[in-house]
XYZ file of C-alpha atoms in Angstrom:
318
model
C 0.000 0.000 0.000
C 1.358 3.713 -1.034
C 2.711 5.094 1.861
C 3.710 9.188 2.656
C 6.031 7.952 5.442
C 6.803 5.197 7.679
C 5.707 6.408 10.680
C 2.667 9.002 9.208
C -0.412 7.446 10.866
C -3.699 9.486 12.649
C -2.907 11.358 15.884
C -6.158 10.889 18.097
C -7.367 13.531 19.775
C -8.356 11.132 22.835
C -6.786 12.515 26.247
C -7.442 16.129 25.606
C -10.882 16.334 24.401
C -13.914 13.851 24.855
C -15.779 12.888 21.970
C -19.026 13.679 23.207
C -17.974 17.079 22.335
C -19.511 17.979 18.791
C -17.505 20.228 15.909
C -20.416 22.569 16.071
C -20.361 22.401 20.344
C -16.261 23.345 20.107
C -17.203 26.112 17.317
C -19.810 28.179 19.816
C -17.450 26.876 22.868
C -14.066 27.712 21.797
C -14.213 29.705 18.803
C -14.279 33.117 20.469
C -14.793 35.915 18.166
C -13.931 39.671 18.810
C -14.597 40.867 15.431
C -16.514 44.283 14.856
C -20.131 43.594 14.155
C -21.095 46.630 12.069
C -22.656 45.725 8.689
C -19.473 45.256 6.155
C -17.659 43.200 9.163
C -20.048 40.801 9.392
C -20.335 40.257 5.396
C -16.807 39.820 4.946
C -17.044 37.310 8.341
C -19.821 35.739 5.867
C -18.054 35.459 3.326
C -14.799 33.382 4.569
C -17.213 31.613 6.722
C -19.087 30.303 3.537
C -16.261 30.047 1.254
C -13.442 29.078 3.595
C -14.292 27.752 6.471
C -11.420 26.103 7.534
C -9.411 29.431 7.238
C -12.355 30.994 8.917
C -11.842 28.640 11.911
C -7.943 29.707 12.065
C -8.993 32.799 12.211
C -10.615 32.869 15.107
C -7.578 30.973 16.673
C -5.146 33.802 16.127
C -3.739 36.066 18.781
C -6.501 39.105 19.126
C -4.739 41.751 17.226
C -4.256 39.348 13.778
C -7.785 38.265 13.862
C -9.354 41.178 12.198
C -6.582 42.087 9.786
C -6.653 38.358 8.666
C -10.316 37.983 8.177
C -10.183 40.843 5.746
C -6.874 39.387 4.191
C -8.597 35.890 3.725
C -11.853 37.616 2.788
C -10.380 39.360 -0.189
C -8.665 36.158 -1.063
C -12.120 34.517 -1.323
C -13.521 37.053 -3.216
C -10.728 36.961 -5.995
C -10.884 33.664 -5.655
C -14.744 33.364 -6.489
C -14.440 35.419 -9.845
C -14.613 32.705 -12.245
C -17.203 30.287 -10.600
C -19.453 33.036 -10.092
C -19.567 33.314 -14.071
C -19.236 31.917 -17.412
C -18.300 35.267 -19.597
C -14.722 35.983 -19.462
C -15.241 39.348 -19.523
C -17.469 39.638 -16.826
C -14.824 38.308 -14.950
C -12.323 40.592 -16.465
C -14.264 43.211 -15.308
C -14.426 41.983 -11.848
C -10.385 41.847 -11.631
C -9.790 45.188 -13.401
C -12.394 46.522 -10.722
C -10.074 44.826 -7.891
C -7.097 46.217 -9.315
C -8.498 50.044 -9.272
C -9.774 49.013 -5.510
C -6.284 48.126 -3.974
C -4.985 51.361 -5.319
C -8.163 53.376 -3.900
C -7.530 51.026 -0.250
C -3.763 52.365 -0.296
C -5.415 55.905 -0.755
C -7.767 55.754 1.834
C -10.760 56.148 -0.618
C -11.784 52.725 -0.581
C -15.164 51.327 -2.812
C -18.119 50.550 -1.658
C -17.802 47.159 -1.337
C -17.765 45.437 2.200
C -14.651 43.599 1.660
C -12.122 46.866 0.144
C -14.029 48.536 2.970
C -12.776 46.424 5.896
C -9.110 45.887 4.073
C -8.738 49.890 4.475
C -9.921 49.842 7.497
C -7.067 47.276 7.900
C -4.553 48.714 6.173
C -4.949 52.126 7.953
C -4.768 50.607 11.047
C -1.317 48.521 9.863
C 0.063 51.150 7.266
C 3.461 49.849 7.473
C 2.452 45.810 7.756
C -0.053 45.569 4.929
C 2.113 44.857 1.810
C 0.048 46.254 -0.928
C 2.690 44.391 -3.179
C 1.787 40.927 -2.000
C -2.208 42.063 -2.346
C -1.364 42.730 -6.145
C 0.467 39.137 -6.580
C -2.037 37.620 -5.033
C -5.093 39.064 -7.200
C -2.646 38.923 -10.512
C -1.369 35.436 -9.910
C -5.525 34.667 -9.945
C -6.102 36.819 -12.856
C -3.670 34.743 -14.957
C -5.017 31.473 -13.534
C -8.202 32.760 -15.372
C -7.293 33.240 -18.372
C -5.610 29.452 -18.647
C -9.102 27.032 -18.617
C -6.530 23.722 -19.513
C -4.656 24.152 -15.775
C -1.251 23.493 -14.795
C 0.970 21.736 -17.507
C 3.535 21.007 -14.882
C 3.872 20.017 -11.164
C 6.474 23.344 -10.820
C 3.577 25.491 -12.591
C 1.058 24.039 -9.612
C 4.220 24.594 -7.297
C 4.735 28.701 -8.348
C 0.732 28.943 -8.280
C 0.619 27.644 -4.851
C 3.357 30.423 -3.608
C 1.932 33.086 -5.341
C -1.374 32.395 -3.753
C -1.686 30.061 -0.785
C 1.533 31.714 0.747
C 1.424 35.316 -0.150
C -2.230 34.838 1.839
C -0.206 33.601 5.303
C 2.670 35.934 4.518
C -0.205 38.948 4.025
C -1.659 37.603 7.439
C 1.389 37.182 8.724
C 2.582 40.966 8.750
C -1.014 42.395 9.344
C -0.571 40.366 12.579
C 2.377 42.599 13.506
C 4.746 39.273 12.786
C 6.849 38.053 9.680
C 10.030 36.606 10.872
C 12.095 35.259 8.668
C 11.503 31.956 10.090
C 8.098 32.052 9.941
C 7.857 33.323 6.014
C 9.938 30.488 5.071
C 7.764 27.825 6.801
C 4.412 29.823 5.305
C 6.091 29.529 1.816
C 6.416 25.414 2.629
C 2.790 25.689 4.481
C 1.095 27.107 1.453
C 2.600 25.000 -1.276
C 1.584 22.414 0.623
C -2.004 23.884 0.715
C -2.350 24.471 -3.425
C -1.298 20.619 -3.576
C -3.860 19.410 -0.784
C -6.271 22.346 -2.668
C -6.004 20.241 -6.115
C -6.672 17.140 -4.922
C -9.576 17.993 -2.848
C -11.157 20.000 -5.343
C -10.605 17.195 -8.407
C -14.101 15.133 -7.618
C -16.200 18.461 -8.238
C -13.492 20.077 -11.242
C -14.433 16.478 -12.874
C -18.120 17.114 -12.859
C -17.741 20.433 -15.052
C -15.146 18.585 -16.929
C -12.338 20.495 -15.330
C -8.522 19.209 -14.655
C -6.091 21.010 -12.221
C -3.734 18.300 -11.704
C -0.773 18.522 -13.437
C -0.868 17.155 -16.943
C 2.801 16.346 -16.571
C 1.741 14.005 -13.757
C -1.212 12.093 -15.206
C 0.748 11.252 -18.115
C 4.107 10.177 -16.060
C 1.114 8.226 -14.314
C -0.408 6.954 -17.634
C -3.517 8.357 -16.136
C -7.084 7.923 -18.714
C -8.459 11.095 -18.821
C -12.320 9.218 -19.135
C -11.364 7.360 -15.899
C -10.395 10.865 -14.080
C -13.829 12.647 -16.346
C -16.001 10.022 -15.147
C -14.729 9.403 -11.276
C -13.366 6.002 -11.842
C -10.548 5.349 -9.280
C -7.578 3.180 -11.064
C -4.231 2.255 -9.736
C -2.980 5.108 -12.369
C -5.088 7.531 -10.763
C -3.834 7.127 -7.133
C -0.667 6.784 -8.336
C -1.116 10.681 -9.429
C -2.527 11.286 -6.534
C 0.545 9.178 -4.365
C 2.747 11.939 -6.189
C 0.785 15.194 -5.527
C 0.295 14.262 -1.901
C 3.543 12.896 -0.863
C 4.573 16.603 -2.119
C 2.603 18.266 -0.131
C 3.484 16.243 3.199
C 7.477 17.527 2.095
C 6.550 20.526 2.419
C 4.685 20.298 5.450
C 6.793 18.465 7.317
C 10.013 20.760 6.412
C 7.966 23.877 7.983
C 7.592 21.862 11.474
C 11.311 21.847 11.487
C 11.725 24.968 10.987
C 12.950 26.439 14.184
C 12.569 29.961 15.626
C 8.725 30.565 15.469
C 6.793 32.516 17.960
C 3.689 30.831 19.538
C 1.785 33.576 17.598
C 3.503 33.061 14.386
C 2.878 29.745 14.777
C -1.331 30.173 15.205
C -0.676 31.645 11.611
C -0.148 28.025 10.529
C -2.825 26.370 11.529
C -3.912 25.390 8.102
C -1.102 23.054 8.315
C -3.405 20.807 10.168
C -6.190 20.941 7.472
C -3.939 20.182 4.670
C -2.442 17.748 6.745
C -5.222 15.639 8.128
C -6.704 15.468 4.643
C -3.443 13.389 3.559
C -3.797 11.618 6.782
C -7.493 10.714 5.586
C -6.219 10.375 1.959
C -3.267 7.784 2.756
C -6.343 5.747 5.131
C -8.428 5.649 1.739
C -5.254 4.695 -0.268
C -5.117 7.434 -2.454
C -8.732 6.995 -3.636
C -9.688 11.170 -3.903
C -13.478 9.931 -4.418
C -13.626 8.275 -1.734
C -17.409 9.733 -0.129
C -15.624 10.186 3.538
C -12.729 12.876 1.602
C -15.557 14.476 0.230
C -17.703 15.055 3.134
C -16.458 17.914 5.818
C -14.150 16.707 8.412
C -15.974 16.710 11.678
C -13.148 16.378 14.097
C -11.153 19.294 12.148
C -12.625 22.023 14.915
C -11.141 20.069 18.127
C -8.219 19.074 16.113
C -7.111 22.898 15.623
C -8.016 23.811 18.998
C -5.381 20.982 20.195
C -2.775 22.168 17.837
C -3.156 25.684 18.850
C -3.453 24.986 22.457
C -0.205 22.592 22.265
C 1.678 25.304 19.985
C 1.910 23.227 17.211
C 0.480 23.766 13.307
């Protein structure tokens, strides 16, 4: 059986919590939040609750004084994010990034759009003036721009690899520095965090991709994998298949495991990397359904995700 490492098996959470306490029990229990509840604060709360949850859990985990900067980081993310799914007509969606683009430079200004999301970034950015870097806001929306515009995905596992940077990270570096941290420690393990992320991102996202006869992973990789494109169209698991898969997620668990040896982070900087433990229980779950990324129990939610970043955060670990 494929294997990410000899000794990579399911932590259990027994000892610390009980199970008779539910995900949604730990979420009103735990999950303190101390965000401002004026109108545009609770969309953009809305709208990385509904489109990112896991991130939107994190959130809520991080020191006091990164929890409101990152919520708008991660909120704008989702929003840039959302610009092709939300449409068909590529230049709708044009429009929607060239509008994006004119709203970072208004933010910077202090002349923001009205538009809950720019609205709560400038309140952000005014409060953090020399955090925010505006620069890794304009990678971020450009590097999903040009994602756009290429319907046939990633022709190589290093294109999926730059993506991932350009995205995943710059979105913990961004919340990273609007949490008043940014070691140099701590951006090198983000880098390794959110590479592993876009990986973990692909294959999670390949059962519904299929069903509107999308691809994201690599073609490099399904044809070093000899991998039938009606097998992957049509959801049919084959030994080819999690074979591609083997490759993507022993990748991503590389890269995850080289950030937790990083040494140097702060407690804080390490609540910033709490979506380590997403990404990295999914390739727990993955490697327990041997590779199969259609497996019905990787598709459904993860209902011991809540108590498992509450441990991590409460032991110091991501």
């Amino acid at each position: 059986m494929r294997s990410l490492a000899k000794h990579y098996s399911m932590k259990s959470v027994a000892g610390i919590f009980t199970p008779c306490c539910s995900s949604s029990r730990v979420s009103s229990r735990c999950f303190s939040s101390t965000f401002k509840t004026n109108n545009d604060w609770n969309a953009v709360r809305e709208i990385v609750r509904k489109y990112d949850y896991s991130s939107y859990l994190c959130t809520l985990l991080l020191p006091i004084k990164a929890r409101e900067p990152a919520l708008a980081i991660r909120a704008f993310n989702a929003e840039i994010a959302n610009i092709v799914d939300s449409t068909n007509q590529s230049s709708l969606a044009s429009m929607r990034f060239a509008f994006w683009k004119d709203a970072l430079d208004l933010i910077f200004e202090g002349k923001p759009p009205r538009h809950p999301v720019a609205t709560c970034l400038s309140e952000v950015v005014n409060d953090n003036k020399d955090k925010i870097s505006k620069g890794f806001l304009i990678k971020l929306l450009e590097s999903r721009r040009l994602d756009a515009q290429k319907p046939n995905g990633f022709a190589t596992i290093q294109e999926l690899r730059q993506y991932s940077e350009r995205t995943a990270s710059t979105t913990l570096y961004l919340v990273l520095l609007g949490g008043g941290m940014g070691s140099d420690a701590s951006m090198q393990a983000a880098g390794h965090v959110g590479r592993a992320i876009g990986f973990t991102t692909v294959l999670r996202a390949t059962p519904f991709l299929v069903q509107k006869r999308e691809v994201r992973i690599p073609r490099d990789i399904l044809v070093d994998c000899k991998v039938d494109m009606k097998d992957l169209e049509q959801g049919n698991i084959t030994e080819a298949l999690r074979d591609s898969a083997h490759k993507l997620a022993s990748d991503a668990f590389v890269d995850l495991e080289f950030a937790r040896t990083i040494e140097g982070l702060s407690n804080d900087e390490k609540s910033v990397l709490l979506p380590a433990v997403t990404c990295g229980r999914y390739l727990e779950r993955l490697q327990k359904e041997n590779f199969d990324i259609f497996s019905p129990s990787l598709v459904s939610p993860d209902p011991w995700l809540p108590l498992a970043l509450l441990k991590h955060r409460l032991t110091k670990k991501f």
